[in-house]
CSV table of C-alpha atoms in Angstrom, one decimal:
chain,number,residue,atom,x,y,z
J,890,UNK,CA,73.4,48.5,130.8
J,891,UNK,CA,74.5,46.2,128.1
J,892,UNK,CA,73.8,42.6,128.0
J,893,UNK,CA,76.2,39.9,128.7
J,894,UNK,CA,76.8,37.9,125.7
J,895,UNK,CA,76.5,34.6,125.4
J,896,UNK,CA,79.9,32.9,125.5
J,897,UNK,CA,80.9,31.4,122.0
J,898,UNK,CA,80.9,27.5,121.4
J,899,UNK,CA,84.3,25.4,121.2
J,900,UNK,CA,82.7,23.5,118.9
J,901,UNK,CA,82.0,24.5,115.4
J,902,UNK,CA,78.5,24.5,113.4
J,903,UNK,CA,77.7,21.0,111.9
J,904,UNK,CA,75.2,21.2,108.9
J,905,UNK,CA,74.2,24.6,109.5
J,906,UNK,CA,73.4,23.7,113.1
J,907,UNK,CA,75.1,25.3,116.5
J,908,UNK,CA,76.0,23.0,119.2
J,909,UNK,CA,73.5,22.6,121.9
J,910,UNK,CA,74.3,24.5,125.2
J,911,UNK,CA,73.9,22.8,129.0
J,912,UNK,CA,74.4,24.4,132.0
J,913,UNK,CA,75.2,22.4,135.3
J,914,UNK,CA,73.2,23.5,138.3
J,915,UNK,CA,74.3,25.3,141.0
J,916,UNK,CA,73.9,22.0,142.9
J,917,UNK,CA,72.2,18.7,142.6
J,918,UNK,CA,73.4,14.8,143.9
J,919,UNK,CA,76.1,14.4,141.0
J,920,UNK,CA,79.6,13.9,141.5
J,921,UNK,CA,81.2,13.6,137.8
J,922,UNK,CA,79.2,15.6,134.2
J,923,UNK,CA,78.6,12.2,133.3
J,924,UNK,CA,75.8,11.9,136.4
J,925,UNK,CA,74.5,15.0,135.6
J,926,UNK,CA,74.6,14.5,131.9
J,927,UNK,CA,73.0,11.1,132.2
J,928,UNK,CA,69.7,13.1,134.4
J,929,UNK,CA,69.6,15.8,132.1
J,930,UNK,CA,69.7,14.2,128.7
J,931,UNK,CA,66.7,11.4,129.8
J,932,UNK,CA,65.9,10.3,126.0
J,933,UNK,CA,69.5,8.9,125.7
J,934,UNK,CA,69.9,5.6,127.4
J,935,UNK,CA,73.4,5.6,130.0
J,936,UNK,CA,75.1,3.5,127.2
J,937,UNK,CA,74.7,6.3,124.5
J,938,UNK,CA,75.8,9.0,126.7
J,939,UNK,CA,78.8,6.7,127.4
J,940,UNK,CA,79.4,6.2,124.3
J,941,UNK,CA,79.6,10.3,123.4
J,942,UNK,CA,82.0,10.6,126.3
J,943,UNK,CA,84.5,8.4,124.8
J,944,UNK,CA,84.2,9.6,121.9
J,945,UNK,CA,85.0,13.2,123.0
J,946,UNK,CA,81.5,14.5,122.2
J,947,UNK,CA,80.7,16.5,125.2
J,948,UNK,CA,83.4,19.4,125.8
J,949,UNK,CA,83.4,22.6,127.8
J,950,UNK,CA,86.1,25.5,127.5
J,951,UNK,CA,89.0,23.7,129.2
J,952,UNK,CA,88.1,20.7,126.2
J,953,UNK,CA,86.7,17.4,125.9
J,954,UNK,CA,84.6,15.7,129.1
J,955,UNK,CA,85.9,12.6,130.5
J,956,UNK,CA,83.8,9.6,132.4
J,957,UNK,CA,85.6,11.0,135.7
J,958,UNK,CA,85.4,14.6,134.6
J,959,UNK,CA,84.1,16.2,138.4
J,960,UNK,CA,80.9,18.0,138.8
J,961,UNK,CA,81.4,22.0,138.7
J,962,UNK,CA,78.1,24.0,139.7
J,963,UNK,CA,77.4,26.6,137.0
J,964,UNK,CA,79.3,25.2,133.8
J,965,UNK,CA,79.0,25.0,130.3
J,966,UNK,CA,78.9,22.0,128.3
J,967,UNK,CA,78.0,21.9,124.5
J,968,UNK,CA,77.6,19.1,122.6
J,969,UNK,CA,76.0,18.4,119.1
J,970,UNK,CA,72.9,16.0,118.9
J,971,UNK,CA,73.4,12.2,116.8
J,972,UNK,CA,71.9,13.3,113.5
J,973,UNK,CA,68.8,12.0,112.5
J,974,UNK,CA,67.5,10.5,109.5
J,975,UNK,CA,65.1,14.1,108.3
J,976,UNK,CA,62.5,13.9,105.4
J,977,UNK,CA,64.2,16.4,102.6
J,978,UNK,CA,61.2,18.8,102.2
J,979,UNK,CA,61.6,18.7,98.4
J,980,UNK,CA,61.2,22.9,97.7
J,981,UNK,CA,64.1,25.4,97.6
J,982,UNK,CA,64.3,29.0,99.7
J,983,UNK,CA,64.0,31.7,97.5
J,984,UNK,CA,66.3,34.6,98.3
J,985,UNK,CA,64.4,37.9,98.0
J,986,UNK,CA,67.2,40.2,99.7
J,987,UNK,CA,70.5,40.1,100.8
J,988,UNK,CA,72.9,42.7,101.6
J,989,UNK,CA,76.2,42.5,103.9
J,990,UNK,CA,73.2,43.0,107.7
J,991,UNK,CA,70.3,41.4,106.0
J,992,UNK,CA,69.3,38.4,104.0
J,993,UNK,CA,65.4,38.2,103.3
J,994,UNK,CA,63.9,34.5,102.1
J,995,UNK,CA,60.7,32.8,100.8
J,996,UNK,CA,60.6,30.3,102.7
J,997,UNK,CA,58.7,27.2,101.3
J,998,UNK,CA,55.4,25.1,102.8
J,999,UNK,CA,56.7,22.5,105.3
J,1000,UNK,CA,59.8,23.9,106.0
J,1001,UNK,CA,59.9,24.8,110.0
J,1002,UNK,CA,61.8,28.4,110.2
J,1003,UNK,CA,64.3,27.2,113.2
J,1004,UNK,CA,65.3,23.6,114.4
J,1005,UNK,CA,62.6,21.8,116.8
J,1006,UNK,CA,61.9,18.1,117.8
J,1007,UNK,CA,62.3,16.1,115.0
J,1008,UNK,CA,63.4,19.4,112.4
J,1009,UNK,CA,66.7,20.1,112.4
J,1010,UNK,CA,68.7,20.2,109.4
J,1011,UNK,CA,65.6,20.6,107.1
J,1012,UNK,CA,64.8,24.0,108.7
J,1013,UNK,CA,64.9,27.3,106.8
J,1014,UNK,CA,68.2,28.6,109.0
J,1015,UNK,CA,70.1,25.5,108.8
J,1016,UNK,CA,69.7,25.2,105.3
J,1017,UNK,CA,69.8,28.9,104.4
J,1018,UNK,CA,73.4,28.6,106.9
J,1019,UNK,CA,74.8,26.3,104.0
J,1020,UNK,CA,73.3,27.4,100.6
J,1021,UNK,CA,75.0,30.8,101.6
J,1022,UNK,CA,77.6,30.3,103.2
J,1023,UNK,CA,76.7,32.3,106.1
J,1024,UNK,CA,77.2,30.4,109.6
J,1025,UNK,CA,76.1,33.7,111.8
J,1026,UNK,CA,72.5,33.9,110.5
J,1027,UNK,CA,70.1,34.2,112.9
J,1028,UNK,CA,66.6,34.3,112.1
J,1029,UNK,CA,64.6,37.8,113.4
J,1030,UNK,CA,61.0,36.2,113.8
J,1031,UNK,CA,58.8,33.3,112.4
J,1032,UNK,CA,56.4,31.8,110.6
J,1033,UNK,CA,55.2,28.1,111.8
J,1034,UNK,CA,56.1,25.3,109.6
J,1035,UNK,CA,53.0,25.3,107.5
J,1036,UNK,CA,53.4,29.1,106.5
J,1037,UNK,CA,55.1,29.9,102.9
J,1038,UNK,CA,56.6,33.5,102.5
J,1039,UNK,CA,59.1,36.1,103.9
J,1040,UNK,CA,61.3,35.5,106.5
J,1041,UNK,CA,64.0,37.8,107.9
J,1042,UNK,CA,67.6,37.1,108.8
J,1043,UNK,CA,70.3,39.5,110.2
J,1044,UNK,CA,73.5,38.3,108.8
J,1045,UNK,CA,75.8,38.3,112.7
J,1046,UNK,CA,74.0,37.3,115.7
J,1047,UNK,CA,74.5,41.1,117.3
J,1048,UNK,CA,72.3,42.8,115.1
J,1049,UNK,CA,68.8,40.9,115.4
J,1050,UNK,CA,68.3,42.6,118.9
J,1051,UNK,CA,67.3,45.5,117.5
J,1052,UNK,CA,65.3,44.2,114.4
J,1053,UNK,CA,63.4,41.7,116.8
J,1054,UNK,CA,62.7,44.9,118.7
J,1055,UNK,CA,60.9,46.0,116.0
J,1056,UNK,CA,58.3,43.2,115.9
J,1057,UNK,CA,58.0,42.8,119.6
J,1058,UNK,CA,56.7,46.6,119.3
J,1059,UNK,CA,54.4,46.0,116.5
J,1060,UNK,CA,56.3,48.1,114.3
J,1061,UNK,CA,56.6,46.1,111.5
J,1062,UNK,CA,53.7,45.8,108.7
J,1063,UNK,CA,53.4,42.3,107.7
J,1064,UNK,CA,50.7,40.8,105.1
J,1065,UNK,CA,49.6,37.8,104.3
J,1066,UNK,CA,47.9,36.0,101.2
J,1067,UNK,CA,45.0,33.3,101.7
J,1068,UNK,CA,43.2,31.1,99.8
J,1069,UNK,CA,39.4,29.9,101.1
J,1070,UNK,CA,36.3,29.1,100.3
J,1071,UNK,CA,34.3,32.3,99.0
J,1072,UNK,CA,30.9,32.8,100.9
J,1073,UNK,CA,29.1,35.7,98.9
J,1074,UNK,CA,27.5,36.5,102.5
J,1075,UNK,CA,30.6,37.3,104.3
J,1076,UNK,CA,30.7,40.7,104.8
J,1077,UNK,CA,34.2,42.1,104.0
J,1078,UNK,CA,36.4,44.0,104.6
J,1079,UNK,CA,36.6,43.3,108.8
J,1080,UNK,CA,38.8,43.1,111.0
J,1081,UNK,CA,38.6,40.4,113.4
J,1082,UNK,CA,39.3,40.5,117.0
J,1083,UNK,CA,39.5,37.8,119.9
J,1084,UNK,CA,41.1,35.9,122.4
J,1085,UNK,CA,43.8,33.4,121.0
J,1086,UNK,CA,45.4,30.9,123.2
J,1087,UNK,CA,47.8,27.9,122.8
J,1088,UNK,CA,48.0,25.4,125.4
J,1089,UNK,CA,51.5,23.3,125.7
J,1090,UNK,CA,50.9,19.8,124.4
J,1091,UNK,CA,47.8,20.9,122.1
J,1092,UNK,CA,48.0,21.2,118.5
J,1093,UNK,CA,45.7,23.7,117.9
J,1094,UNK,CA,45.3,27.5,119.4
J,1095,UNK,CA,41.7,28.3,120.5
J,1096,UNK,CA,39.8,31.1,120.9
J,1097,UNK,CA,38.0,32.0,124.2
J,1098,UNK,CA,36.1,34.9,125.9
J,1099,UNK,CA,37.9,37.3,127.5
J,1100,UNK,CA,39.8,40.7,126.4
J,1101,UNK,CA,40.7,40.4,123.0
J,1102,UNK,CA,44.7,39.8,122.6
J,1103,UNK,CA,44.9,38.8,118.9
J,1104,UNK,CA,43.4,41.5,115.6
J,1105,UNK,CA,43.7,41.2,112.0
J,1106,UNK,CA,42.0,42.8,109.1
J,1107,UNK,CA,40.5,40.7,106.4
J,1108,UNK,CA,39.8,41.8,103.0
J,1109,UNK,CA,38.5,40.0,99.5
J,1110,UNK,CA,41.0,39.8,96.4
J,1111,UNK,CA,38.6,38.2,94.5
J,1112,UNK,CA,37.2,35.2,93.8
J,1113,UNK,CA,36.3,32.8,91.7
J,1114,UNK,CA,35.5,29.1,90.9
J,1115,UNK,CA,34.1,28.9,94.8
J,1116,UNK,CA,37.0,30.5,95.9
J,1117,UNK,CA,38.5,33.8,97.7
J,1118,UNK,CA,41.8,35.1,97.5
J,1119,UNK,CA,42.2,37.1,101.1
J,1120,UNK,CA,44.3,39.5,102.1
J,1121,UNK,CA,45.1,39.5,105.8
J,1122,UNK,CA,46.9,42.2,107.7
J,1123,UNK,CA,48.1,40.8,111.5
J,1124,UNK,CA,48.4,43.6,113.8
J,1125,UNK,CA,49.4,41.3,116.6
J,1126,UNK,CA,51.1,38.0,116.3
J,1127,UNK,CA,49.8,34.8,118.5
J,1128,UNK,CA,50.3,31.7,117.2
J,1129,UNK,CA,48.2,30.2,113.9
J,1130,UNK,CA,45.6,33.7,114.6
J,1131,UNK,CA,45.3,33.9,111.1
J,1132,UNK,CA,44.4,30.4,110.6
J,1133,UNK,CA,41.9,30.7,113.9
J,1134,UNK,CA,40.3,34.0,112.5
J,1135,UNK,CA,39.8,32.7,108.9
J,1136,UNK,CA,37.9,29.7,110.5
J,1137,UNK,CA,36.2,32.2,113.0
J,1138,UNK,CA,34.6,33.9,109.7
J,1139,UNK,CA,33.6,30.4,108.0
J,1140,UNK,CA,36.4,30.0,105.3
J,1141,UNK,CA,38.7,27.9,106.8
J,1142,UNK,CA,42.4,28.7,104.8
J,1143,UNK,CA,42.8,26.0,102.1
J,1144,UNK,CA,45.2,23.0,103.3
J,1145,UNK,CA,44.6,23.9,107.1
J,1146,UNK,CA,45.3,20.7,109.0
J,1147,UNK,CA,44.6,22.4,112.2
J,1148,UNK,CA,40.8,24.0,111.6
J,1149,UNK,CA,38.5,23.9,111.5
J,1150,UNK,CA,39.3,20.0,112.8
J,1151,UNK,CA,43.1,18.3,113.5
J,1152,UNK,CA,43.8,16.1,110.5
J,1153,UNK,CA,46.9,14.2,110.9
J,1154,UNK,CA,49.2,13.8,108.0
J,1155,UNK,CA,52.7,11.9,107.6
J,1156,UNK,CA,56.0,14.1,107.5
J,1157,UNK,CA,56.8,13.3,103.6
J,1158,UNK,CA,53.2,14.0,102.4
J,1159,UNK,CA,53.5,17.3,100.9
J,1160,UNK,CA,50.6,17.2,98.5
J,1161,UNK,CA,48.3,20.0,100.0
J,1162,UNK,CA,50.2,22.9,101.5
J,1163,UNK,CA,48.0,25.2,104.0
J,1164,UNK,CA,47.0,28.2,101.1
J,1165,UNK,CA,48.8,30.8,103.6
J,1166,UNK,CA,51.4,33.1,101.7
J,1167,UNK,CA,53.7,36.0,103.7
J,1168,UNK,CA,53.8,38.3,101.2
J,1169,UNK,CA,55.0,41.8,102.4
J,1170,UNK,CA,57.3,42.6,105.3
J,1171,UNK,CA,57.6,46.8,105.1
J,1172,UNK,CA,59.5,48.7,108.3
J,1173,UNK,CA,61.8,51.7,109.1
J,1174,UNK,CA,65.7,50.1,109.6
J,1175,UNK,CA,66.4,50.7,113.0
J,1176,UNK,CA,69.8,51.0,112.9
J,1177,UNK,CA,69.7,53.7,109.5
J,1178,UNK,CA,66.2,54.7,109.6
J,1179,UNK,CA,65.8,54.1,105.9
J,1180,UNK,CA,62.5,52.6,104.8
J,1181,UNK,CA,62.7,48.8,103.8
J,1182,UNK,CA,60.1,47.4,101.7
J,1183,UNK,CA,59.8,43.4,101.0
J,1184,UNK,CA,57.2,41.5,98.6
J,1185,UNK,CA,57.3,37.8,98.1
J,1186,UNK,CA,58.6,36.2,94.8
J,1187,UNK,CA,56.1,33.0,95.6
J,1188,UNK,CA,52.3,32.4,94.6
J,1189,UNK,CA,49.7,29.8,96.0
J,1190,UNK,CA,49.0,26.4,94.3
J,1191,UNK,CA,45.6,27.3,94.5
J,1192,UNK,CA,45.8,30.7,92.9
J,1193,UNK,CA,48.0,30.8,90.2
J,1194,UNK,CA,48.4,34.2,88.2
J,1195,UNK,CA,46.3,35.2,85.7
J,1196,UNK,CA,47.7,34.5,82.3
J,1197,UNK,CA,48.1,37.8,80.7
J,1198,UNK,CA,45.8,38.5,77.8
C-alpha cells in the first residue's frame, strides 16, 4: 500500500524554510481558528496572533484565515513563524556531490542540520535550499549541531524514503574522525558497546546497564604532541554515542561541551568546535544499485595535515 502524501503548502518557502503545518482536532471547546490558534500557539500572546490574522498570515486551502473564520475538525492551517534575529554561524557548506537525486555537503561545526528552537535559517537545509537553488531538498539523516562532515540530501522530497531506509537498516557505512587526548595505556583497536539513552529536557545522553543498544569501533590514527587522531566506525546511531563512548574510554573528543561535564557556552562563541569530523558515507544506491562512495573535503582544527616533505 502506498503512503498518502502529505498535501502541499499554499504558501511558498521563505528563506529556505517551509511553512509550518497545524492540524485542528477532531474536537475541542473552540468555535472560530482563532480560539484554537490562540490554545495551540501558547508562546504567542492573543495580540500577536491577532495581529497575524489581520495580516493574512494563517491560511488553509480555501485562503487566508479570518478573526471569524469557524472551527472545522480536522483542517489544515500553515503559517510561517516571525523571523528571528539568528547568530550567522560564520563557516560555509562545502559541496562534496551533487547530481540531478543527490546533493552531498560538509557541513560546518555549529551549524544544526534541520531547523529547531531557536535555529532556523542558519541550519544546513535552509541555507543549502538558497545557495543552490534547490527548494525540494530534504535532508536523509543527521548529524547534531556540534558535528562537522557529510550530510546527505535527496534533491525532491519523494526520494529520501528509500535512502532514509537505508540508515534505519544499518546499511549505510558511516566514519567518523576524532581528535582526544592520547593515553599510551588504551588498548586499541575496540569496539565499544553499551547502553545509550537520552532523556527529554537533558542535555547530555548517558549510559546505563542494561542490554547494550549503541556499538562502535575505535581505532588509533596516530598521535602526537599528547594527542590521538581516532577513527570511529558507528554501527548503530543513538544520539552523541560517539561522544559518550570516547569519554567511556578516557579521551573525552576535543571541544566536547557535553562530557565528560556540561559546559555552557553562548550561541556566537565559536572558538573551540567539538574535534568530531564525518568523514565517509559509503552505500549501495537503492534505487540503481550502484555503489556510492563519499569522503569529506574538511579537516580538524586540531589536526591539520601534514605538510608534505
Amino acid at each position: 500500500m502506498s503512503r498518502t502524501r502529505r498535501p502541499p503548502s499554499p504558501l511558498p518557502q521563505r528563506d529556505g524554510l517551509d511553512a509550518v503545518r497545524v492540524r485542528l482536532p477532531t474536537h475541542g471547546p473552540f468555535t472560530t481558528v482563532r480560539d484554537f490558534l490562540v490554545r495551540r500557539l501558547h508562546r504567542l500572546p492573543p495580540g500577536r496572533v491577532d495581529a497575524m490574522l489581520r495580516e493574512g498570515r494563517f491560511v488553509t486551502r480555501d485562503g487566508p484565515v479570518t478573526p471569524d473564520t469557524p472551527f472545522t475538525p480536522n483542517a489544515l492551517v500553515w503559517f510561517h513563524r516571525d523571523a528571528t534575529d539568528e547568530v550567522r554561524v560564520p563557516f560555509e557548506l562545502g559541496v562534496v556531490h551533487r547530481d540531478d537525486d543527490l546533493v552531498v555537503l560538509d557541513k560546518p561545526h555549529f551549524l544544526a542540520t534541520t531547523p529547531r528552537g531557536s535555529h532556523a535559517r542558519e541550519t544546513a537545509l535552509a541555507r543549502a535550499r538558497r545557495e543552490l537553488d534547490l527548494p525540494g531538498l530534504s535532508p536523509v539523516h543527521r548529524l547534531d549541531r556540534a558535528t562537522a562532515g557529510l550530510l546527505l540530501f535527496v534533491t525532491r522530497p519523494e526520494l529520501r524514503r528509500p535512502y532514509q531506509t537505508l540508515f534505519s537498516e544499518r546499511r549505510v557505512h558511516k566514519q567518523y574522525e576524532a581528535v582526544a587526548p592520547y593515553d599510551a595505556e588504551l588498548a586499541l583497536p575496540r569496539t565499544v558497546r553499551s547502553r545509550i539513552v537520552k532523556k527529554r529536557g537533558v542535555f547530555a545522553a548517558q549510559e546505563v546497564p542494561g542490554e547494550p543498544n549503541a556499538e562502535t569501533h575505535v581505532a588509533l590514527l596516530d598521535h602526537r604532541d599528547g594527542l590521538g587522531r581516532y577513527r570511529l566506525r558507528p554501527r548503530t546511531g543513538r544520539t552523541h554515542q560517539l561522544r559518550v563512548h570516547m569519554n567511556s574510554l578516557g579521551v573525552p573528543i576535543l571541544g566536547d561541551t557535553l562530557f565528560p561535564e556540561v559546559v555552557e557556552t553562548a550561541d556566537d562563541d565559536f572558538r573551540d568546535p567539538l574535534q568530531l569530523l564525518a568523514t565517509v558515507l559509503e552505500f549501495d544506491d537503492p534505487r540503481t544499485g550502484t555503489p556510492r562512495r563519499f569522503t569529506t573535503h574538511a579537516t580538524l582544527d586540531s589536526w591539520p595535515p601534514t605538510p608534505a616533505s
